[in-house]
Amino acid sequence: MKKYLLFSACVICCYGTAADAAGKNQKTDSNDGTAHWTPGGNSTSAAAAKDRKSSRSVEKSKDEKLDVLGYRTMAGGGMMVKHTTPKTVSTLTHDYIDMQSPTSTIESLIQMVPGVVSASEGPLTTSFSTLHIRGMAQAEIGVTLEGMPAANPFTYSTYTPSLVDSENISQINVMQGSVDINSPTYNATGAEISASIRRPSDKQNFYVAASGGSYGTNKDFIRYDTGEIGHTGVRGFISGSYARSDMWRGAGDIRKWHVDAALTKSWTANSNSEIIFGFTQAAQNEWLYPSLANWKTYGMNYGLDDHYSPGDTHYQDLNGKNTGSYYGALKNHFSFGHGLSLDAEAYSVEFHGPYYYGETIPVKNGYVGAVPYKYLDNYNNLPGYDPTSSKLTGAEISDWYTLSSGVNLVGHWQHKFNTLSVSYWYSYAQEAASERFYPVSSTGQWSSKVPLTANGGVPLNEDNENALQQLNSFAVDDKMSFFNHRLTIDGGIRMAMANRQYTQDLPGVVGNNYKSIKNVFVPSPQVLINYQFNPHHQIYINGTTGYHLPAGLSSQLATYSRSTGKPASIPMSDYKPEYMITEEIGYRYSGAVMANVAGFHYNVTNHQISALSYQPGSTSTISQLINAGGLEAYGIQAEVATHPWHHVSVYASGQYMHTRNGNNIAYAGDYLATKGKQEVGAPKFSGSLGLTYNDGTWFGNFNLQYTDSQYSTLMNDQSIPHYITANLGFGRRLPKIGNISPKLKINLVNIGDAHYLSSMYGYTTNAAAQTGIVTGKKLSGSQPTYVIGSPFVVMATLSATFP
């Protein structure tokens, strides 16, 4: 924690309490309203729009601040927004996000939403997170930021900590069970997360915040809003942040630099353009993910070593991630009159490494690709070489990048009771990855100048891949409204055509093992029906479909072991996209309280699970994509929120879900009896409770979450127990100092200091030996790995707005 930050803030806070007694604070009321669509494409309440409008006039008085407003109308402290779309959607607003820790990620923010299983790994992380929504894993969930696909286009990993600072998030929408028909995603089987950025303000101002807390965590953030530039109608903002933290378990640290920026231009009252940009550069040591045996032995202390001993692949200087990202988008909305409009967005998103890992490398009788070597070149003179050992400790540098660019066009024609939408999305993506290995000295030192080679200068490499993908997606949707818009019937279809090719350029790898080209055509129809009895009551029914293209190199080509020269993973024998059909029926109420209850059922064919495991003697992982066949699930979810009463609002959510795998899985020349087993990472019960207080001066938010036990193997022979976590945030808007509006916030994460496994990092088919169905022989198992949830963390933030 930054020195004296908490002490100084508390002194100011006490001073502010005395100032309150003198009656120096003001409050503003506003009324609730109905849902509408903002230019950013996200559903929110008219009340929020009124608050934003009124806040502009209040700013002129210099007696109030924008974030003092809105708290009176936000249901559940900003955790629930009124929707009328005939799908199940949950929304978190900036009012709620602003009360959470400034190092929160999108995944950790949505953990209170029904159907979501997610947990923070610590006070700060730059890694992609594990996530489930209604039993669908993170790779099956679409993630977009301002209409841009925000996941790796080939593996579907989401680097949300690298996308946007939480201070700049306007709202997050979670669509459980379905996907927007115009969404630019090709992995979203049955759920979608979309985030939007806070737009530039009408008035020029600076916002600065400094945070400090447990495990040496700190974050510095600054944002500058230009206001309207001249009389051009152009507004902009740019923000920058720096954050660092110690690895709370094991040795090492985390550092991240991030920039967000945007320019907006209004051409007419109904036409506008936006340019959005983001940049991240981050570095952190690697989290280690324990097996159940590791967890029982080491518990919360499982992590990297700070001292090196020969052969120690867990040494901190051998394990880490140096990652970065760039994204940019040009968004346009044009209204041509006569009910005609066009949304056009061009975007580009780039993610890059490298990662580095500790490795155990054969000095003799190893392999480069599929070609054996007798000895490593010049092995007698290699740093760290021990003549008594056949192994050498090395540092693996896995360098990679992915680039995804595209354009998404959506046209609308509204005429009388009918709205016709036609969209086209084109995406081009490429990926490249290669590996180099470097010898580690007896003291743990290594240099990236001269890589390990064999067979007369051939660099050791296990992954020398290149990938290209082109996708064309067309969608047509027609919505008809009857009885003065009380009844709407919406039908549409999306048709996606994808071409994906991989090459694996390794010695001895030829033919179909060297290059694979796949073409896929997927139609995705949907029907949505909505009936609104009156402004307070609504019922909706839908039948939707979604698809997920097979993920990663291992879906098309084999990877090769450096110890045996044989495939360590094999491609899918039946390359088909995962496909999901979902039915929902839901009821919404918006009145004295807000509530949504939905029952759902879905069937998945060609359900794909990525079995992830550590390579022997290494901290790097290898993935094997499994076609698990069919999956069926049914359940019910609900969320309810109150409007503020005496400044207090309540939020609650819950879900019950039953899942059933539909097939026995082929394994080692036999079959495992997985039919009828429960899906991995799909707890039967989950629920949350939120309590918010906000009187315009003091504010606080308490969250409690329960997650039921989860299976980690397809045979259901290993699982993690249920857990309960709670977070608390509270603070005060301090008295103004001239024109400066300061604020203090304290966040307590995992206030019960629960020691728990939050989810699975790598699934397996079976942990214990099982009997094959066909041959009756014993089939060996492998151990799943797990994510350790965040410990107790305290964060203090002092912020101020300068006009």
Coordinates of C-alpha atoms in Angstrom, one line a residue, residues 115-418:
G115 CA -25.7 -18.4 -13.9
V116 CA -22.1 -17.0 -13.8
V117 CA -19.3 -18.9 -12.0
S118 CA -16.2 -16.7 -11.8
A119 CA -13.8 -15.7 -9.1
S120 CA -10.9 -13.4 -8.8
E121 CA -7.3 -14.8 -8.7
G122 CA -6.0 -12.0 -6.6
P123 CA -5.7 -8.3 -6.2
L124 CA -4.2 -7.9 -9.7
T125 CA -3.8 -10.2 -12.6
T126 CA -3.1 -9.9 -16.4
S127 CA -4.0 -13.5 -17.2
F128 CA -7.1 -14.6 -18.9
S129 CA -9.7 -15.8 -16.4
T130 CA -11.7 -19.0 -16.0
L131 CA -15.5 -18.5 -16.4
H132 CA -18.7 -20.5 -16.8
I133 CA -22.2 -19.3 -17.7
R134 CA -25.0 -21.9 -17.5
G135 CA -22.3 -24.6 -17.7
M136 CA -20.7 -23.2 -20.8
A137 CA -16.9 -22.7 -20.4
Q138 CA -15.1 -19.5 -21.2
A139 CA -14.1 -20.7 -24.7
E140 CA -17.8 -21.1 -25.5
I141 CA -18.8 -17.6 -24.3
G142 CA -18.6 -14.6 -26.7
V143 CA -16.9 -11.5 -25.4
T144 CA -17.1 -8.1 -27.2
L145 CA -15.9 -4.6 -26.3
E146 CA -17.7 -1.9 -28.1
G147 CA -18.7 -4.3 -30.8
M148 CA -15.2 -5.7 -31.3
P149 CA -14.6 -9.4 -30.7
A150 CA -12.4 -9.4 -27.6
A151 CA -11.1 -13.0 -27.6
N152 CA -8.2 -14.7 -29.2
P153 CA -9.7 -15.6 -32.6
F154 CA -8.3 -19.2 -32.5
T155 CA -8.1 -20.3 -28.9
Y156 CA -10.9 -18.0 -27.6
S157 CA -8.9 -17.0 -24.5
T158 CA -10.1 -13.6 -23.3
Y159 CA -7.5 -11.1 -21.9
T160 CA -10.1 -8.9 -20.3
P161 CA -7.5 -7.3 -17.9
S162 CA -5.9 -5.9 -21.1
L163 CA -9.0 -4.5 -22.7
V164 CA -10.2 -1.6 -20.5
D165 CA -9.6 0.0 -17.1
S166 CA -12.6 -0.6 -14.8
E167 CA -12.8 3.2 -14.3
N168 CA -13.7 3.5 -18.0
I169 CA -16.4 0.8 -18.2
S170 CA -19.8 2.2 -18.7
Q171 CA -21.7 -1.0 -18.3
I172 CA -21.5 -4.8 -18.8
N173 CA -24.2 -6.9 -20.3
V174 CA -24.4 -10.6 -19.8
M175 CA -26.8 -12.5 -22.2
Q176 CA -27.3 -15.9 -20.7
G177 CA -28.4 -18.6 -23.1
S178 CA -28.3 -16.8 -26.4
V179 CA -26.2 -14.5 -28.6
D180 CA -27.1 -11.3 -30.5
I181 CA -27.8 -12.3 -34.1
N182 CA -25.5 -9.4 -35.3
S183 CA -22.7 -10.1 -32.8
P184 CA -19.2 -10.5 -34.3
T185 CA -18.4 -13.8 -32.5
Y186 CA -17.8 -17.3 -33.8
N187 CA -17.3 -19.1 -30.5
A188 CA -20.4 -18.1 -28.6
T189 CA -22.4 -21.3 -28.2
G190 CA -24.9 -19.9 -25.8
A191 CA -23.8 -16.9 -23.9
E192 CA -22.3 -13.4 -24.6
I193 CA -20.7 -10.7 -22.5
S194 CA -20.6 -7.2 -24.0
A195 CA -18.9 -4.2 -22.4
S196 CA -19.0 -0.6 -23.3
I197 CA -16.8 2.4 -22.5
R198 CA -17.8 5.6 -20.8
R199 CA -18.2 8.3 -23.4
P200 CA -16.4 11.6 -23.3
S201 CA -18.1 14.2 -21.1
D202 CA -19.6 17.4 -22.3
K203 CA -17.3 19.5 -20.1
Q204 CA -13.5 19.5 -19.8
N205 CA -12.2 17.8 -16.6
F206 CA -9.5 15.7 -15.1
Y207 CA -10.1 12.6 -13.0
V208 CA -7.2 11.2 -11.0
A209 CA -7.1 8.2 -8.6
A210 CA -4.4 6.6 -6.5
S211 CA -4.9 3.1 -4.9
G212 CA -2.9 1.0 -2.6
G213 CA -3.4 -2.2 -0.7
S214 CA -2.4 -5.7 0.2
Y215 CA 0.5 -7.5 -1.3
G216 CA 2.2 -4.3 -2.4
T217 CA -0.7 -3.6 -4.8
N218 CA -1.0 -0.1 -6.2
K219 CA -2.7 1.5 -9.2
D220 CA -2.4 5.1 -10.5
F221 CA -5.1 6.3 -12.9
I222 CA -5.7 9.6 -14.8
R223 CA -8.3 10.5 -17.3
Y224 CA -8.7 13.7 -19.2
D225 CA -12.0 14.7 -20.9
T226 CA -11.7 17.5 -23.5
G227 CA -15.3 18.5 -23.5
E228 CA -16.5 19.9 -26.8
I229 CA -13.5 21.0 -28.9
G230 CA -14.4 24.5 -30.2
H231 CA -17.8 24.3 -31.8
T232 CA -17.0 21.2 -33.9
G233 CA -19.2 18.7 -32.1
V234 CA -16.1 16.7 -31.3
R235 CA -15.4 15.4 -27.8
G236 CA -12.7 13.1 -26.6
F237 CA -11.0 11.5 -23.7
I238 CA -7.7 9.8 -23.0
S239 CA -6.7 7.9 -19.9
G240 CA -3.6 6.1 -18.7
S241 CA -2.9 3.8 -15.8
Y242 CA -0.1 1.9 -14.1
A243 CA -0.6 -1.0 -11.7
R244 CA 1.6 -3.4 -9.9
S245 CA 1.4 -6.1 -7.3
D246 CA 3.3 -8.9 -5.7
M247 CA 2.3 -12.4 -6.5
W248 CA 0.2 -13.1 -3.4
R249 CA 1.2 -16.8 -3.5
G250 CA 4.7 -17.8 -4.5
A251 CA 7.4 -15.5 -5.7
G252 CA 7.2 -12.8 -8.5
D253 CA 5.3 -9.7 -9.3
I254 CA 2.8 -8.2 -11.8
R255 CA 3.0 -4.9 -13.7
K256 CA 0.6 -3.4 -16.2
W257 CA 0.5 -0.2 -18.3
H258 CA -2.7 0.7 -20.0
V259 CA -4.2 3.4 -22.2
D260 CA -7.8 4.0 -23.3
A261 CA -8.9 6.8 -25.7
A262 CA -11.9 7.9 -27.7
L263 CA -13.1 10.7 -30.0
T264 CA -16.8 11.2 -30.8
K265 CA -18.4 13.4 -33.4
S266 CA -22.1 14.2 -33.8
W267 CA -23.0 14.9 -37.5
T268 CA -26.7 15.4 -36.9
A269 CA -29.1 14.7 -34.0
N270 CA -29.3 11.0 -35.0
S271 CA -25.9 10.4 -36.7
N272 CA -22.5 10.1 -35.1
S273 CA -19.1 8.6 -35.4
E274 CA -16.6 7.4 -32.8
I275 CA -13.0 6.4 -32.8
I276 CA -11.9 4.1 -29.9
F277 CA -8.4 3.0 -29.1
G278 CA -6.7 0.9 -26.4
F279 CA -3.2 -0.2 -25.6
T280 CA -1.8 -2.6 -22.9
Q281 CA 1.7 -3.8 -22.0
A282 CA 1.9 -6.2 -19.1
A283 CA 4.4 -8.5 -17.4
Q284 CA 3.8 -11.0 -14.6
N285 CA 5.2 -14.2 -13.3
E286 CA 3.2 -17.3 -13.9
W287 CA 0.4 -18.5 -11.6
L288 CA 0.8 -22.2 -10.8
Y289 CA -2.4 -24.3 -10.8
P290 CA -2.4 -27.2 -8.3
S291 CA -3.8 -30.7 -8.6
L292 CA -5.9 -31.8 -5.7
A293 CA -2.9 -33.4 -4.1
N294 CA -0.9 -30.2 -4.5
W295 CA -3.7 -28.2 -2.9
K296 CA -4.0 -30.6 0.1
T297 CA -0.2 -30.4 0.6
Y298 CA 0.5 -26.7 0.0
G299 CA -2.9 -25.0 0.1
M300 CA -2.8 -21.2 -0.5
N301 CA 1.0 -21.2 -0.6
Y302 CA 1.3 -23.1 -4.0
G303 CA 3.4 -20.9 -6.2
L304 CA 6.8 -20.1 -7.8
D305 CA 10.1 -20.5 -5.9
D306 CA 12.2 -17.5 -5.2
H307 CA 15.5 -19.5 -5.0
Y308 CA 16.8 -21.8 -7.7
S309 CA 18.2 -25.3 -7.2
P310 CA 19.3 -27.4 -10.2
G311 CA 16.3 -28.9 -12.0
D312 CA 13.7 -26.5 -10.4
T313 CA 11.3 -25.6 -13.2
H314 CA 9.2 -23.7 -10.7
Y315 CA 11.8 -21.0 -10.3
Q316 CA 10.3 -17.5 -10.7
D317 CA 12.8 -16.3 -13.3
L318 CA 11.8 -19.2 -15.6
N319 CA 8.1 -18.6 -15.6
G320 CA 6.1 -15.6 -16.7
K321 CA 4.0 -13.7 -19.3
N322 CA 5.0 -10.6 -21.2
T323 CA 1.8 -9.8 -22.9
G324 CA 0.4 -6.8 -24.8
S325 CA -2.6 -5.8 -26.8
Y326 CA -3.8 -3.1 -29.2
Y327 CA -7.3 -2.4 -30.3
G328 CA -8.9 0.2 -32.4
A329 CA -12.4 0.7 -33.9
L330 CA -14.2 3.2 -36.1
K331 CA -17.9 3.1 -35.2
N332 CA -20.6 5.0 -37.2
H333 CA -24.3 5.3 -36.9
F334 CA -26.1 7.0 -39.8
S335 CA -29.8 7.9 -39.9
F336 CA -31.2 8.5 -43.4
G337 CA -34.8 9.2 -42.5
H338 CA -37.8 7.2 -43.7
G339 CA -37.0 4.6 -41.1
L340 CA -33.6 3.8 -42.7
S341 CA -30.4 3.6 -40.6
L342 CA -27.0 2.0 -40.8
D343 CA -24.5 0.9 -38.2
A344 CA -21.0 0.4 -39.6
E345 CA -17.9 -0.6 -37.6
A346 CA -14.4 -1.4 -38.7
Y347 CA -12.0 -2.8 -36.1
S348 CA -8.7 -4.4 -35.4
V349 CA -7.5 -6.3 -32.3
E350 CA -4.0 -7.6 -31.7
F351 CA -2.7 -9.7 -28.8
H352 CA 0.9 -10.8 -28.4
G353 CA 3.3 -12.6 -26.0
P354 CA 5.8 -14.0 -25.3
Y355 CA 5.2 -16.5 -22.5
Y356 CA 8.1 -18.3 -20.8
Y357 CA 8.3 -21.5 -18.9
G358 CA 10.7 -23.8 -17.0
E359 CA 11.4 -27.0 -19.0
T360 CA 13.2 -30.3 -18.6
I361 CA 15.0 -31.2 -21.8
P362 CA 16.6 -34.5 -22.9
V363 CA 20.4 -34.0 -23.5
K364 CA 20.4 -37.2 -25.6
N365 CA 17.8 -39.3 -27.4
G366 CA 15.3 -36.4 -27.7
Y367 CA 13.4 -35.1 -30.7
V368 CA 13.0 -32.0 -32.8
G369 CA 9.5 -32.3 -34.2
A370 CA 9.4 -35.9 -35.4
V371 CA 13.1 -36.2 -36.0
P372 CA 15.3 -37.8 -33.3
Y373 CA 18.7 -36.3 -32.2
K374 CA 21.5 -38.3 -30.6
Y375 CA 22.8 -35.4 -28.5
L376 CA 22.1 -31.7 -28.2
D377 CA 24.7 -29.7 -30.1
N378 CA 27.8 -28.8 -28.0
Y379 CA 26.1 -30.3 -25.0
N380 CA 29.4 -30.6 -23.0
N381 CA 29.8 -26.9 -22.9
L382 CA 26.2 -25.9 -22.2
P383 CA 25.5 -23.9 -19.0
G384 CA 24.0 -26.1 -16.3
Y385 CA 25.1 -29.3 -18.0
D386 CA 25.7 -32.1 -15.5
P387 CA 27.4 -35.3 -16.9
T388 CA 25.6 -37.4 -14.3
S389 CA 22.2 -36.4 -15.6
S390 CA 20.5 -37.1 -18.9
K391 CA 18.3 -34.0 -18.5
L392 CA 19.0 -30.3 -18.8
T393 CA 16.9 -27.5 -17.3
G394 CA 15.9 -24.9 -19.9
A395 CA 13.8 -21.8 -20.3
E396 CA 11.2 -22.1 -23.0
I397 CA 10.3 -18.8 -24.8
S398 CA 6.9 -19.2 -26.5
D399 CA 6.5 -16.2 -28.8
W400 CA 3.2 -15.6 -30.4
Y401 CA 0.7 -13.1 -31.7
T402 CA -2.8 -13.0 -33.0
L403 CA -4.4 -10.3 -35.2
S404 CA -8.1 -10.0 -35.9
S405 CA -9.6 -7.4 -38.2
G406 CA -13.0 -7.0 -39.7
V407 CA -16.0 -4.9 -40.6
N408 CA -19.5 -5.3 -39.3
L409 CA -22.4 -3.7 -41.2
V410 CA -26.0 -3.6 -39.9
G411 CA -28.8 -1.9 -41.8
H412 CA -32.3 -1.3 -40.4
W413 CA -35.6 -0.4 -42.1
Q414 CA -38.5 0.5 -39.9
H415 CA -41.9 0.9 -41.6
K416 CA -45.1 1.0 -39.7
F417 CA -45.2 -2.2 -37.5
N418 CA -42.3 -3.9 -39.2

